[in-house]
PDB file of C-alpha atoms in Angstrom:
ATOM      1  CA  MET A   1      -0.489  16.005  -1.890  1.00  0.00           C
ATOM      2  CA  THR A   2       0.733  12.872  -0.472  1.00  0.00           C
ATOM      3  CA  ASN A   3       0.897  11.546   3.061  1.00  0.00           C
ATOM      4  CA  GLU A   4       4.575  13.108   3.964  1.00  0.00           C
ATOM      5  CA  SER A   5       2.907  16.199   2.945  1.00  0.00           C
ATOM      6  CA  LEU A   6      -0.395  16.160   5.225  1.00  0.00           C
ATOM      7  CA  LEU A   7      -0.142  18.885   8.591  1.00  0.00           C
ATOM      8  CA  GLY A   8      -0.932  17.399  11.391  1.00  0.00           C
ATOM      9  CA  THR A   9      -2.998  20.649  13.404  1.00  0.00           C
ATOM     10  CA  PHE A  10      -0.135  22.158  15.372  1.00  0.00           C
ATOM     11  CA  GLU A  11       1.641  23.006  12.244  1.00  0.00           C
ATOM     12  CA  GLN A  12      -0.847  23.605  10.479  1.00  0.00           C
ATOM     13  CA  LEU A  13      -1.802  26.596  13.138  1.00  0.00           C
ATOM     14  CA  VAL A  14       1.992  27.300  13.170  1.00  0.00           C
ATOM     15  CA  LEU A  15       2.611  27.517   9.391  1.00  0.00           C
ATOM     16  CA  ALA A  16      -0.838  30.403   9.394  1.00  0.00           C
ATOM     17  CA  ALA A  17       0.597  32.710  12.405  1.00  0.00           C
ATOM     18  CA  VAL A  18       4.444  32.869  10.339  1.00  0.00           C
ATOM     19  CA  MET A  19       1.955  33.618   7.670  1.00  0.00           C
ATOM     20  CA  GLN A  20      -0.306  36.437   9.636  1.00  0.00           C
ATOM     21  CA  VAL A  21       2.929  37.314  11.482  1.00  0.00           C
ATOM     22  CA  GLY A  22       4.893  38.381   8.106  1.00  0.00           C
ATOM     23  CA  ASP A  23       7.741  39.803   7.594  1.00  0.00           C
ATOM     24  CA  GLU A  24       8.925  40.263  10.565  1.00  0.00           C
ATOM     25  CA  ALA A  25       8.235  36.952  11.790  1.00  0.00           C
ATOM     26  CA  TYR A  26      10.333  35.273  14.237  1.00  0.00           C
ATOM     27  CA  PRO A  27       9.665  32.811  17.261  1.00  0.00           C
ATOM     28  CA  PRO A  28       8.194  34.777  20.169  1.00  0.00           C
ATOM     29  CA  LEU A  29       6.113  37.004  17.965  1.00  0.00           C
ATOM     30  CA  VAL A  30       4.883  33.416  16.568  1.00  0.00           C
ATOM     31  CA  LEU A  31       4.328  32.706  19.950  1.00  0.00           C
ATOM     32  CA  ASP A  32       2.271  35.946  20.765  1.00  0.00           C
ATOM     33  CA  TRP A  33      -0.114  35.178  17.857  1.00  0.00           C
ATOM     34  CA  ILE A  34      -0.887  32.203  18.837  1.00  0.00           C
ATOM     35  CA  LYS A  35      -2.510  32.718  22.183  1.00  0.00           C
ATOM     36  CA  ARG A  36      -3.622  36.065  21.164  1.00  0.00           C
ATOM     37  CA  ASN A  37      -5.641  34.977  18.759  1.00  0.00           C
ATOM     38  CA  THR A  38      -6.366  30.968  20.591  1.00  0.00           C
ATOM     39  CA  GLY A  39      -5.562  31.069  24.001  1.00  0.00           C
ATOM     40  CA  ARG A  40      -4.315  28.899  23.888  1.00  0.00           C
ATOM     41  CA  ASP A  41      -0.587  28.615  25.501  1.00  0.00           C
ATOM     42  CA  VAL A  42       1.981  27.275  23.468  1.00  0.00           C
ATOM     43  CA  ASN A  43       5.135  25.629  25.303  1.00  0.00           C
ATOM     44  CA  ARG A  44       8.386  27.583  23.618  1.00  0.00           C
ATOM     45  CA  GLY A  45      10.043  24.371  23.601  1.00  0.00           C
ATOM     46  CA  SER A  46       6.780  22.165  20.970  1.00  0.00           C
ATOM     47  CA  LEU A  47       7.189  25.840  19.229  1.00  0.00           C
ATOM     48  CA  TYR A  48      10.560  25.496  18.684  1.00  0.00           C
ATOM     49  CA  VAL A  49      10.278  21.429  17.426  1.00  0.00           C
ATOM     50  CA  THR A  50       7.574  22.461  14.904  1.00  0.00           C
ATOM     51  CA  LEU A  51      10.039  24.833  13.287  1.00  0.00           C
ATOM     52  CA  ASP A  52      12.394  22.700  13.127  1.00  0.00           C
ATOM     53  CA  ARG A  53       9.970  19.631  11.264  1.00  0.00           C
ATOM     54  CA  LEU A  54       7.541  22.556   9.200  1.00  0.00           C
ATOM     55  CA  GLU A  55      11.668  23.300   8.154  1.00  0.00           C
ATOM     56  CA  LYS A  56      12.933  20.210   7.541  1.00  0.00           C
ATOM     57  CA  LYS A  57       9.394  18.961   4.626  1.00  0.00           C
ATOM     58  CA  ASP A  58      10.836  22.159   2.880  1.00  0.00           C
ATOM     59  CA  LEU A  59       7.260  23.875   4.148  1.00  0.00           C
ATOM     60  CA  LEU A  60       9.355  26.981   6.026  1.00  0.00           C
ATOM     61  CA  ARG A  61      12.722  28.874   6.285  1.00  0.00           C
ATOM     62  CA  SER A  62      14.795  30.456   8.819  1.00  0.00           C
ATOM     63  CA  SER A  63      17.116  33.064   8.317  1.00  0.00           C
ATOM     64  CA  HIS A  64      19.062  34.406  10.886  1.00  0.00           C
ATOM     65  CA  GLY A  65      19.665  38.248  12.099  1.00  0.00           C
ATOM     66  CA  ASP A  66      22.126  40.569  13.179  1.00  0.00           C
ATOM     67  CA  THR A  67      23.350  39.798  16.238  1.00  0.00           C
ATOM     68  CA  ASN A  68      22.181  41.533  18.887  1.00  0.00           C
ATOM     69  CA  ALA A  69      23.177  43.044  21.867  1.00  0.00           C
ATOM     70  CA  GLU A  70      19.729  42.917  24.071  1.00  0.00           C
ATOM     71  CA  ARG A  71      19.764  39.071  22.893  1.00  0.00           C
ATOM     72  CA  ASP A  72      23.446  38.379  24.701  1.00  0.00           C
ATOM     73  CA  GLY A  73      24.329  38.602  20.691  1.00  0.00           C
ATOM     74  CA  ARG A  74      22.404  35.714  19.756  1.00  0.00           C
ATOM     75  CA  PRO A  75      20.871  36.386  16.239  1.00  0.00           C
ATOM     76  CA  LYS A  76      16.829  36.645  15.880  1.00  0.00           C
ATOM     77  CA  ARG A  77      15.736  33.576  14.307  1.00  0.00           C
ATOM     78  CA  TYR A  78      13.123  35.218  11.101  1.00  0.00           C
ATOM     79  CA  LEU A  79      10.482  32.925   9.684  1.00  0.00           C
ATOM     80  CA  ARG A  80       9.024  32.637   6.032  1.00  0.00           C
ATOM     81  CA  VAL A  81       6.799  29.576   4.939  1.00  0.00           C
ATOM     82  CA  THR A  82       8.189  28.439   1.155  1.00  0.00           C
ATOM     83  CA  ARG A  83       5.742  28.174  -1.731  1.00  0.00           C
ATOM     84  CA  GLU A  84       5.108  24.004  -0.144  1.00  0.00           C
ATOM     85  CA  GLY A  85       4.578  25.111   2.716  1.00  0.00           C
ATOM     86  CA  ARG A  86       1.273  27.374   1.562  1.00  0.00           C
ATOM     87  CA  ASP A  87       0.280  24.448  -1.202  1.00  0.00           C
ATOM     88  CA  ALA A  88       0.179  22.717   2.241  1.00  0.00           C
ATOM     89  CA  LEU A  89      -1.721  24.528   4.031  1.00  0.00           C
ATOM     90  CA  ALA A  90      -3.861  25.478   0.895  1.00  0.00           C
ATOM     91  CA  TYR A  91      -4.595  21.808   1.065  1.00  0.00           C
ATOM     92  CA  ALA A  92      -5.388  21.546   4.553  1.00  0.00           C
ATOM     93  CA  ARG A  93      -7.498  23.829   4.145  1.00  0.00           C
ATOM     94  CA  ALA A  94      -9.453  22.722   1.655  1.00  0.00           C
ATOM     95  CA  SER A  95      -9.636  19.748   3.036  1.00  0.00           C
ATOM     96  CA  LEU A  96     -10.392  19.986   5.859  1.00  0.00           C
ATOM     97  CA  LEU A  97     -13.754  22.225   4.390  1.00  0.00           C
ATOM     98  CA  ALA A  98     -14.320  19.580   2.269  1.00  0.00           C
ATOM     99  CA  SER A  99     -15.605  17.356   5.281  1.00  0.00           C
ATOM    100  CA  TRP A 100     -17.623  19.724   7.335  1.00  0.00           C
ATOM    101  CA  ASN A 101     -19.698  19.697   4.137  1.00  0.00           C
ATOM    102  CA  GLY A 102     -23.572  18.445   5.175  1.00  0.00           C
ATOM    103  CA  LEU A 103     -21.916  18.439   9.214  1.00  0.00           C
ATOM    104  CA  GLU A 104     -24.034  21.612  10.378  1.00  0.00           C
ATOM    105  CA  GLU A 105     -26.878  20.059   9.884  1.00  0.00           C
ATOM    106  CA  ILE A 106     -25.615  17.078  11.650  1.00  0.00           C
ATOM    107  CA  LEU A 107     -24.979  19.652  14.624  1.00  0.00           C
ATOM    108  CA  GLY A 108     -27.280  21.112  14.695  1.00  0.00           C
ATOM    109  CA  GLY A 109     -26.733  24.903  12.771  1.00  0.00           C
ATOM    110  CA  THR A 110     -23.641  25.575  15.742  1.00  0.00           C
ATOM    111  CA  SER A 111     -20.284  25.807  14.392  1.00  0.00           C
TER     112      SER A 111
END
């Protein structure tokens, strides 16, 4: 895993949210998932910048659905995490868990 593959906290959260939402993941559902599961009220622009960055890193792919009159003719942007994205997320998780090893005792059992 290279330094370019290291994920920031918000990137991890976005990848996890896309995976949790599943096959029908698109940005509004990802925002809803993040808010519902973390309590974070994420700015829509921040999400789109992060999605674009993850796509440039080949950690995420997007595709466009059919146009829709409800959406003023704009197609939905569907999202899926790539194999590289899954690997990067698994690496980030393992690294974080390893860094916490032994801290429970130091922190007095709080988590």
